[in-house]
mmCIF file of C-alpha atoms and ligand atoms in Angstrom:
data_model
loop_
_atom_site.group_PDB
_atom_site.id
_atom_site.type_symbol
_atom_site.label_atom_id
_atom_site.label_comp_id
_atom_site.label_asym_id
_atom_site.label_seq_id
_atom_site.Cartn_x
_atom_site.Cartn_y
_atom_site.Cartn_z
ATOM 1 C CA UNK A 94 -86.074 59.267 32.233
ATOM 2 C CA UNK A 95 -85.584 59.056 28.405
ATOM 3 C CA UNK A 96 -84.597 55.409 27.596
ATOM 4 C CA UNK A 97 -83.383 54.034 24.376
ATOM 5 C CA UNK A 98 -83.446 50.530 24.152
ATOM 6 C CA UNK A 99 -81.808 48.110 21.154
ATOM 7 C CA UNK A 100 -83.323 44.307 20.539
ATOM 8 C CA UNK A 101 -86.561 45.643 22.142
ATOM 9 C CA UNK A 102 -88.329 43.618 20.246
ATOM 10 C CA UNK A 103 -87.311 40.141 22.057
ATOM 11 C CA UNK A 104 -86.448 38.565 25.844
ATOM 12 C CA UNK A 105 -83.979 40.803 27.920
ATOM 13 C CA UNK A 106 -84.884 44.207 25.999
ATOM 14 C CA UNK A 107 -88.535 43.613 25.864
ATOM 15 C CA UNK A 108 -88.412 43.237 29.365
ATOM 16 C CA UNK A 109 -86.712 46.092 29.872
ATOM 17 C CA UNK A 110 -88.677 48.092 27.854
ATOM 18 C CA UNK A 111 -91.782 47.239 29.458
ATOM 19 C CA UNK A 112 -90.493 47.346 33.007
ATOM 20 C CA UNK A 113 -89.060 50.777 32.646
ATOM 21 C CA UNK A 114 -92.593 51.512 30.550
ATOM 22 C CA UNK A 115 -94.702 50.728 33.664
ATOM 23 C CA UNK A 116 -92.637 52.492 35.905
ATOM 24 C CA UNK A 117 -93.839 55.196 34.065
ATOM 25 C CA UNK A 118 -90.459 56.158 32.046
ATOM 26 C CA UNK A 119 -90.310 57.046 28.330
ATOM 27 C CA UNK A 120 -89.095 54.429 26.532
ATOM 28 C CA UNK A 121 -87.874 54.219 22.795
ATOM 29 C CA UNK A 122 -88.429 50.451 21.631
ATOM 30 C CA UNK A 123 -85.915 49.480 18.816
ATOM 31 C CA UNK A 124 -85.823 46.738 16.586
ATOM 32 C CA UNK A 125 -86.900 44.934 13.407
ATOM 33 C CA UNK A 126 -90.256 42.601 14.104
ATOM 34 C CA UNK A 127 -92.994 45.486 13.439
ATOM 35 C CA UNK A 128 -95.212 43.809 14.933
ATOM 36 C CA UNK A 129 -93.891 43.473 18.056
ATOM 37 C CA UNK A 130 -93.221 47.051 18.065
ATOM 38 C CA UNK A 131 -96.685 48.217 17.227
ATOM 39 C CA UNK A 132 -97.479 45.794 20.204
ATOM 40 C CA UNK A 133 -94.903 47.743 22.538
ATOM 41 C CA UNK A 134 -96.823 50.996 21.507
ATOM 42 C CA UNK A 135 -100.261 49.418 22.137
ATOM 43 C CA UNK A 136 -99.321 48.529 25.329
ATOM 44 C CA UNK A 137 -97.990 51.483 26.869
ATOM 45 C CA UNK A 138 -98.896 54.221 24.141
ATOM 46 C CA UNK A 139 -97.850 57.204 26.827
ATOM 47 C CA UNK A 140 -94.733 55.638 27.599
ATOM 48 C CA UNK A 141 -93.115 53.233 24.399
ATOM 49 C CA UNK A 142 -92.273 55.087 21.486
ATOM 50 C CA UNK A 143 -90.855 52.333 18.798
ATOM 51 C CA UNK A 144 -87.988 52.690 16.281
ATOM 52 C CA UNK A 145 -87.700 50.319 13.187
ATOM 53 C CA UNK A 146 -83.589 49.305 14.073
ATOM 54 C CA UNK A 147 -81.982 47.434 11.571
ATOM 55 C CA UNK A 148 -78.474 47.636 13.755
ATOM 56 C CA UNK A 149 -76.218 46.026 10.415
ATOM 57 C CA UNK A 150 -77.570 49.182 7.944
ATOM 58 C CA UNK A 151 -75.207 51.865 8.621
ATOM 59 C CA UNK A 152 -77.348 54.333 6.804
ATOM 60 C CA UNK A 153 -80.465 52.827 8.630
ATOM 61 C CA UNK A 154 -78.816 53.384 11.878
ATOM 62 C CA UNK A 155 -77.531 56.847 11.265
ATOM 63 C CA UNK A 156 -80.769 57.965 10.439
ATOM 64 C CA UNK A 157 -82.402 56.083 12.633
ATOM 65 C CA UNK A 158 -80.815 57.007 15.314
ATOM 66 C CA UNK A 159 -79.023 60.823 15.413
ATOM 67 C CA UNK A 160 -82.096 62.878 16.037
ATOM 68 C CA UNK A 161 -82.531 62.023 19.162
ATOM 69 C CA UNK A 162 -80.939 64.675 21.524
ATOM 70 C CA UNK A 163 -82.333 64.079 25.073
ATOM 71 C CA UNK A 164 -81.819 60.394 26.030
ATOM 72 C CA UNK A 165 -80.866 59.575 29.688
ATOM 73 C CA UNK A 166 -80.135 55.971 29.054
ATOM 74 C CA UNK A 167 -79.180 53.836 25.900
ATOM 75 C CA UNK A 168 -79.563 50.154 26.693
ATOM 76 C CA UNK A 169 -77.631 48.007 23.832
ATOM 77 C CA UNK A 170 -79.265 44.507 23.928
ATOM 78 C CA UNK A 171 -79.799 43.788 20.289
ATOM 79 C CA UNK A 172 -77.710 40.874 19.685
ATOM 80 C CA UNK A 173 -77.431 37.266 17.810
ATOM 81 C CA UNK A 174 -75.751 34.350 18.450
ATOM 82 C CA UNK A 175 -74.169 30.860 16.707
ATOM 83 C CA UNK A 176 -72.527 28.431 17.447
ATOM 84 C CA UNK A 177 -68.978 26.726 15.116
ATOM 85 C CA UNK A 178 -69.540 23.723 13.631
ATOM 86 C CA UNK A 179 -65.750 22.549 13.479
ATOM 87 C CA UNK A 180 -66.171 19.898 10.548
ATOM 88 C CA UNK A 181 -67.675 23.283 8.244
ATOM 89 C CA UNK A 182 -65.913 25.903 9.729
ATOM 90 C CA UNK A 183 -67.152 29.048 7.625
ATOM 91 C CA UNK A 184 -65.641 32.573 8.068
ATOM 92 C CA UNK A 185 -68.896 33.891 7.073
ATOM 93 C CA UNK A 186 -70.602 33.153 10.386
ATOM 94 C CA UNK A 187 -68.135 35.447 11.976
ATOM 95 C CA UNK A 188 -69.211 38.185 10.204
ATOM 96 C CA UNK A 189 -72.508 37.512 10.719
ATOM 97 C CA UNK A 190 -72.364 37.461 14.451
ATOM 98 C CA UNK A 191 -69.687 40.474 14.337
ATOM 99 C CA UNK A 192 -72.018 42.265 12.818
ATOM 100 C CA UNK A 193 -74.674 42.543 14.951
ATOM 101 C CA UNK A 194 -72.833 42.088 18.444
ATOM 102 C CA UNK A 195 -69.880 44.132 17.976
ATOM 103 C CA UNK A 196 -70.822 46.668 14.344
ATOM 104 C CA UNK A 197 -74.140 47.243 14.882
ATOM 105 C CA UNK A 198 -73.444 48.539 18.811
ATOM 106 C CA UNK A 199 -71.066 50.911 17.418
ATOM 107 C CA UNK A 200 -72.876 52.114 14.832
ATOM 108 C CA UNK A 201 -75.048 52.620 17.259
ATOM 109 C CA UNK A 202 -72.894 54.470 19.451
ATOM 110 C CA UNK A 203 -71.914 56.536 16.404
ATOM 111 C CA UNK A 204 -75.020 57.866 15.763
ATOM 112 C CA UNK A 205 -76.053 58.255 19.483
ATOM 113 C CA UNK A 206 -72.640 59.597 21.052
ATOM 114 C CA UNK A 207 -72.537 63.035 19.748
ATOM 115 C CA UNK A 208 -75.954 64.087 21.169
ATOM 116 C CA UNK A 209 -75.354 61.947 24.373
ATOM 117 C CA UNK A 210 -75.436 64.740 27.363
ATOM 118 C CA UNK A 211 -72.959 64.802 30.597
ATOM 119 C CA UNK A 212 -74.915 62.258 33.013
ATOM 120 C CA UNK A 213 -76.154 60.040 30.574
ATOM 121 C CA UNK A 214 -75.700 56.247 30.905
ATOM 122 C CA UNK A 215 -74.818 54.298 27.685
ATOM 123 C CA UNK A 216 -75.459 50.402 28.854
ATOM 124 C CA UNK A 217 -73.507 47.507 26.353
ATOM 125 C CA UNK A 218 -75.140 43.933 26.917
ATOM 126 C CA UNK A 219 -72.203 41.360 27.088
ATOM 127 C CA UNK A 220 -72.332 38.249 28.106
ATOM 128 C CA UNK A 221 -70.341 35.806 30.511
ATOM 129 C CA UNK A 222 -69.871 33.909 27.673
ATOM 130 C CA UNK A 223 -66.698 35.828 26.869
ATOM 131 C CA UNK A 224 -65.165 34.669 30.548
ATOM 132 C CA UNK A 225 -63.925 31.396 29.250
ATOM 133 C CA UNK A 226 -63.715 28.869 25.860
ATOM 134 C CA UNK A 227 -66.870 27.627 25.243
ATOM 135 C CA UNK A 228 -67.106 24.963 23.212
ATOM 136 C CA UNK A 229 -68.477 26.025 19.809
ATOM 137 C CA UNK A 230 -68.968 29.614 20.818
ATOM 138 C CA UNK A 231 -65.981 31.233 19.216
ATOM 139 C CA UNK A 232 -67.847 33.776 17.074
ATOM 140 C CA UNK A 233 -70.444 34.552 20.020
ATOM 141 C CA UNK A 234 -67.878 34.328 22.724
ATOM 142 C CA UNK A 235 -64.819 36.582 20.509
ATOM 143 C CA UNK A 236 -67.692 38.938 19.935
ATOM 144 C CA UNK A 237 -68.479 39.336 23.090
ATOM 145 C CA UNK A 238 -64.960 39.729 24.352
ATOM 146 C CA UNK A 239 -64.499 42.079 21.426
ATOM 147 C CA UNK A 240 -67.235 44.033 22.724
ATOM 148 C CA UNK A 241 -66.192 43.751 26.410
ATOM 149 C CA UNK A 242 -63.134 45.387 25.789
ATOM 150 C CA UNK A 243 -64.327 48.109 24.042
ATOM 151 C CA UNK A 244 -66.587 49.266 26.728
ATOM 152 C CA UNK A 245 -63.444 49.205 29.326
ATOM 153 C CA UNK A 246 -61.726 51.606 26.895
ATOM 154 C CA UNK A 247 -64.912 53.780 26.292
ATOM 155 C CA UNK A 248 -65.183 53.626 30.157
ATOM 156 C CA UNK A 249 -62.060 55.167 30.294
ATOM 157 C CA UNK A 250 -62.407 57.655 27.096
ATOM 158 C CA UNK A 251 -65.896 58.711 27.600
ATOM 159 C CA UNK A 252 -65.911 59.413 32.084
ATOM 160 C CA UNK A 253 -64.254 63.160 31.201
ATOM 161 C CA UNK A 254 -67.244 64.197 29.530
ATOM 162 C CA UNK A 255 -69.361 62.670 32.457
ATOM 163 C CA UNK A 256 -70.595 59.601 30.182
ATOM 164 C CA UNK A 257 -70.934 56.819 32.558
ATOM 165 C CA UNK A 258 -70.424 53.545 30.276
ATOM 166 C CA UNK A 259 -71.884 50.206 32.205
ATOM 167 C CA UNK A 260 -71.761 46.760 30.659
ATOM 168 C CA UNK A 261 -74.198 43.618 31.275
ATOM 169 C CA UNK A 262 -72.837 40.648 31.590
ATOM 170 C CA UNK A 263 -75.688 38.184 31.965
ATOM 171 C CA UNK A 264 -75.771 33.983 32.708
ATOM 172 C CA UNK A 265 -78.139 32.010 31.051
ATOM 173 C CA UNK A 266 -81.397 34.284 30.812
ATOM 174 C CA UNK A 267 -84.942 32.190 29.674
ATOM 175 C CA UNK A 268 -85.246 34.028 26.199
ATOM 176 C CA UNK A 269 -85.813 32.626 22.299
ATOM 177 C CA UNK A 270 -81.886 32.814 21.949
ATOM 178 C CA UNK A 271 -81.626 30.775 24.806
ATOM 179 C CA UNK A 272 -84.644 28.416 23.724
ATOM 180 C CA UNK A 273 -82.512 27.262 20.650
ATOM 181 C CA UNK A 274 -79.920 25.777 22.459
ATOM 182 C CA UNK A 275 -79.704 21.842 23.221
ATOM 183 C CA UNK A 276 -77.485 22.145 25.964
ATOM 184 C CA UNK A 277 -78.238 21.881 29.468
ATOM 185 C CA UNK A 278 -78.255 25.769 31.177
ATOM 186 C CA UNK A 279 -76.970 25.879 34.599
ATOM 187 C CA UNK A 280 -79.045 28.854 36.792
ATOM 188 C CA UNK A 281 -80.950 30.074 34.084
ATOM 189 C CA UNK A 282 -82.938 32.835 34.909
ATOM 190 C CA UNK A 283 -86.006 34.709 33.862
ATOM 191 C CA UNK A 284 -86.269 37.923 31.909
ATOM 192 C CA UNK A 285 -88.150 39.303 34.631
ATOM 193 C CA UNK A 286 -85.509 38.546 36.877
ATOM 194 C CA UNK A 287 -82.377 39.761 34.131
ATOM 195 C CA UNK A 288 -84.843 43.318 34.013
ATOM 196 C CA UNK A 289 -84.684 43.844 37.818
ATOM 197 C CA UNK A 290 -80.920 43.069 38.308
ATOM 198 C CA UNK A 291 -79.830 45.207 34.755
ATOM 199 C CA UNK A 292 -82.343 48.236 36.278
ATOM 200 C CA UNK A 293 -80.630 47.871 39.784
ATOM 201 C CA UNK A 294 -77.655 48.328 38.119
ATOM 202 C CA UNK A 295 -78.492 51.081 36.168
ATOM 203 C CA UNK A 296 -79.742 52.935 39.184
ATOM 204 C CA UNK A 297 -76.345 52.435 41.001
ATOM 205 C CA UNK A 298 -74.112 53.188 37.721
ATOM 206 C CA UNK A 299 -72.698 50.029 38.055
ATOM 207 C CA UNK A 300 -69.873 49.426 36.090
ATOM 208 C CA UNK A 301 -70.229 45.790 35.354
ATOM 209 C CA UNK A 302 -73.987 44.026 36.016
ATOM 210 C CA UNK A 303 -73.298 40.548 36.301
ATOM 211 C CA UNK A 304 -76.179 38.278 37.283
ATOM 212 C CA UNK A 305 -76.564 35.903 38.481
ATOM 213 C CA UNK A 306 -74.313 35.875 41.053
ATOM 214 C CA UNK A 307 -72.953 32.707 41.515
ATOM 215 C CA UNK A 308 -72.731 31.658 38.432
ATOM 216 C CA UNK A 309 -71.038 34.657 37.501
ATOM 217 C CA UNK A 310 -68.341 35.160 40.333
ATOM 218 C CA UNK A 311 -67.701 31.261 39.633
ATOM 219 C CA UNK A 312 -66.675 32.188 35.898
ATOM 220 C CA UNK A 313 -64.941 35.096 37.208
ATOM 221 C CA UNK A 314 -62.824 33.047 39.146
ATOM 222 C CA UNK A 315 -62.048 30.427 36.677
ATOM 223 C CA UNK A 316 -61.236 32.870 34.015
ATOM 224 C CA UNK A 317 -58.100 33.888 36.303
ATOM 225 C CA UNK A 318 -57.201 30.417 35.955
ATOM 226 C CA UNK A 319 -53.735 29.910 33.840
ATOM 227 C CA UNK A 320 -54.809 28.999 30.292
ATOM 228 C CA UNK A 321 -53.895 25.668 30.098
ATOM 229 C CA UNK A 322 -56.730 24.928 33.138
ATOM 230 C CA UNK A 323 -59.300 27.168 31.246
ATOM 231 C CA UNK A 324 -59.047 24.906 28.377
ATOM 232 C CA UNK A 325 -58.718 21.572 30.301
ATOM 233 C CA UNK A 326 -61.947 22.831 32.594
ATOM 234 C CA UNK A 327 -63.795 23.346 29.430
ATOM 235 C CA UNK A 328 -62.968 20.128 27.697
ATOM 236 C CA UNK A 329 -64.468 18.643 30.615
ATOM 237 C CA UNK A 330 -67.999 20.819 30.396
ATOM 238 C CA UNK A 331 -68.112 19.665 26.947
HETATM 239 N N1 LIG B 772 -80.403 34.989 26.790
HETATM 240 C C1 LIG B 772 -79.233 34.780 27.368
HETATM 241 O O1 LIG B 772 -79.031 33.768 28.071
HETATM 242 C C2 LIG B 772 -78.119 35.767 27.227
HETATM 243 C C3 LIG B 772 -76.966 35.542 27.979
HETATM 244 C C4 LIG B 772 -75.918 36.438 27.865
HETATM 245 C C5 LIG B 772 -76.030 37.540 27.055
HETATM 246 N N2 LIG B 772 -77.158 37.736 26.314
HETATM 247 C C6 LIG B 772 -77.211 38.910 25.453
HETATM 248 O O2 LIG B 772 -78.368 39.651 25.742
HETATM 249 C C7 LIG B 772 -78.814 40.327 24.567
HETATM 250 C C8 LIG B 772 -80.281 40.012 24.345
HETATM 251 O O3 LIG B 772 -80.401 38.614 24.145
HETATM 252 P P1 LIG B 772 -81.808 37.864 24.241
HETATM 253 O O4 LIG B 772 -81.550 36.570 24.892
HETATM 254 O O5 LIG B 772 -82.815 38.789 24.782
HETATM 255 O O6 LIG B 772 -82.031 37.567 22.686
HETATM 256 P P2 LIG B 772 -83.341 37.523 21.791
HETATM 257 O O7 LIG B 772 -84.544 37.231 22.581
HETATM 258 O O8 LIG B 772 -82.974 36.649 20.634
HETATM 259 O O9 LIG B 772 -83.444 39.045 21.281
HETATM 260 C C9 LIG B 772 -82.473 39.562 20.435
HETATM 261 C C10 LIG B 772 -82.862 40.983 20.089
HETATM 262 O O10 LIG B 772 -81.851 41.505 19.207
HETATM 263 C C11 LIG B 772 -82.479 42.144 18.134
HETATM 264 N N3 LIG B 772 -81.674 42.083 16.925
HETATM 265 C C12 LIG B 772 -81.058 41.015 16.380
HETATM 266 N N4 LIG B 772 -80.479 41.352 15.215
HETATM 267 C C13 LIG B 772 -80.725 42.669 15.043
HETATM 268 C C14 LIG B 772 -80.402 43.594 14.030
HETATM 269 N N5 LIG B 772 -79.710 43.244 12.935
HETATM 270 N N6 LIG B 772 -80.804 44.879 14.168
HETATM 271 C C15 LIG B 772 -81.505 45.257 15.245
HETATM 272 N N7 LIG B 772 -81.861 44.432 16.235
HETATM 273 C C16 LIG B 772 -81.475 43.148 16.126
HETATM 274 C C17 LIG B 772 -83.799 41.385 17.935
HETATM 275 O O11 LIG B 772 -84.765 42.227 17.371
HETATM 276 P P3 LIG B 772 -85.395 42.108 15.914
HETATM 277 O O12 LIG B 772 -85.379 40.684 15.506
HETATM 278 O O13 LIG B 772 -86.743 42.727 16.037
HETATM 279 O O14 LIG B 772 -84.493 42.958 15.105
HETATM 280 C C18 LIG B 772 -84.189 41.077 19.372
HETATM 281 O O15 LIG B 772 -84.938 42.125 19.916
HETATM 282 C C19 LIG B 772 -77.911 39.862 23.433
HETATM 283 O O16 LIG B 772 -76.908 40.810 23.217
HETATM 284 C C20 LIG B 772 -77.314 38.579 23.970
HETATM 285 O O17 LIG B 772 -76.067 38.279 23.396
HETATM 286 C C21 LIG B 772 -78.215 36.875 26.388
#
């Protein structure tokens, strides 16, 4: 298979890329860090072909990103995340995580879409995150439930021309975005363990590849939970 693969470059991509690479698929590796892209292609040169991705240049992305005509899979993993301080609320941060999370996938889809043939797989990486309120994670978690939704619709818009849209939604996965935080993780899983559940998924055209599965199912459940309890269950997390 052809596989396209956003925030290559870093934890749950990377992984992906290189899992799919030794399994002996071609893979395109985008991102920013050159260097870890130049190490992609050193590692597998038959198999990782790498893009410089700059997902917030529309221009970049367009360019970047329209030529190619005969990709199987797009995996969309390129993503940031912050967290609200509440005393210093700033707007800004919104935008910033927005940006990336929720703009830069569709401009990504935008440039991919029209060349994207009946049977192909386009792949969105959530997160659970958007399943209930987080403390401090308004911008991550609204992004991601910005995001979420926009997959179910595309699910719906995009099955006629036999586009079969999947999302991610992963727990805590060991990664550098997950390294930064100074709260305690419950489950937290590898990468190599995120790779082999988001590949199993792909393989069955899941349409939702939520891992793991406790911790997921739990958050499921609590998100049907009237409001009131969501936020009262989360005060008490915090
Ligand atoms: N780790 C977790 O626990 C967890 C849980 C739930 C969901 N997720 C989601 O999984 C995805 C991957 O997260 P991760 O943990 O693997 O994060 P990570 O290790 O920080 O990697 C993030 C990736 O996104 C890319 N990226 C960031 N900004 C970009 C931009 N402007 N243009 C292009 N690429 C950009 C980075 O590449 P460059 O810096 O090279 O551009 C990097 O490859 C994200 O969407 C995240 O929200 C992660």
């Amino acid at each position: 298979m052809n596989i396209l693969i956003t925030g290559a470059t870093s934890g749950i991509g990377k992984q992906v890329a290189l899992d799919y690479a030794a399994e002996g698929h071609t893979v395109i590796a985008c991102g920013r860090n050159t260097d870890v892209l130049a190490e992609l292609e050193q590692r597998f040169p038959e198999n990782i072909a790498a893009q410089r991705l700059d997902v917030t240049d529309a221009d970049q992305t367009m360019q970047a990103l329209s030529s190619y005509t005969d990709i199987d899979v797009v995996i969309m993993s390129a993503g940031v995340c912050e967290y609200v301080d509440i005393d210093r609320f700033e707007a800004a941060m919104f935008e910033r995580v927005f940006n990336v999370n929720v703009f830069g996938m569709m401009r990504c889809v935008e440039a991919l879409l029209p060349n994207l043939k009946r049977g192909s797989q386009l792949v969105l990486v959530g997160s659970t995150a958007r399943l209930l309120p987080f403390t401090r994670a308004e911008a991550y978690g609204g992004s991601k439930a910005a995001m979420q939704y926009i997959a179910r619709t595309l699910q719906v818009d995009l099955q006629p021309r036999g586009i079969c849209v999947q999302t991610v939604s992963p727990g805590f996965v060991e990664t550098p975005m997950t390294d930064a935080n100074d709260f305690e993780m419950p489950m937290r899983v590898s990468v190599e363990f995120a790779s082999d559940r988001i590949r199993k998924g792909i393989r069955k055209k899941a349409t939702d590849i939520t891992f793991p599965t406790t911790f997921g199912l739990f958050l499921k459940l609590m998100s049907r939970l009237p409001q009131a309890w969501q936020v009262a269950l989360s005060k008490r997390m915090t």
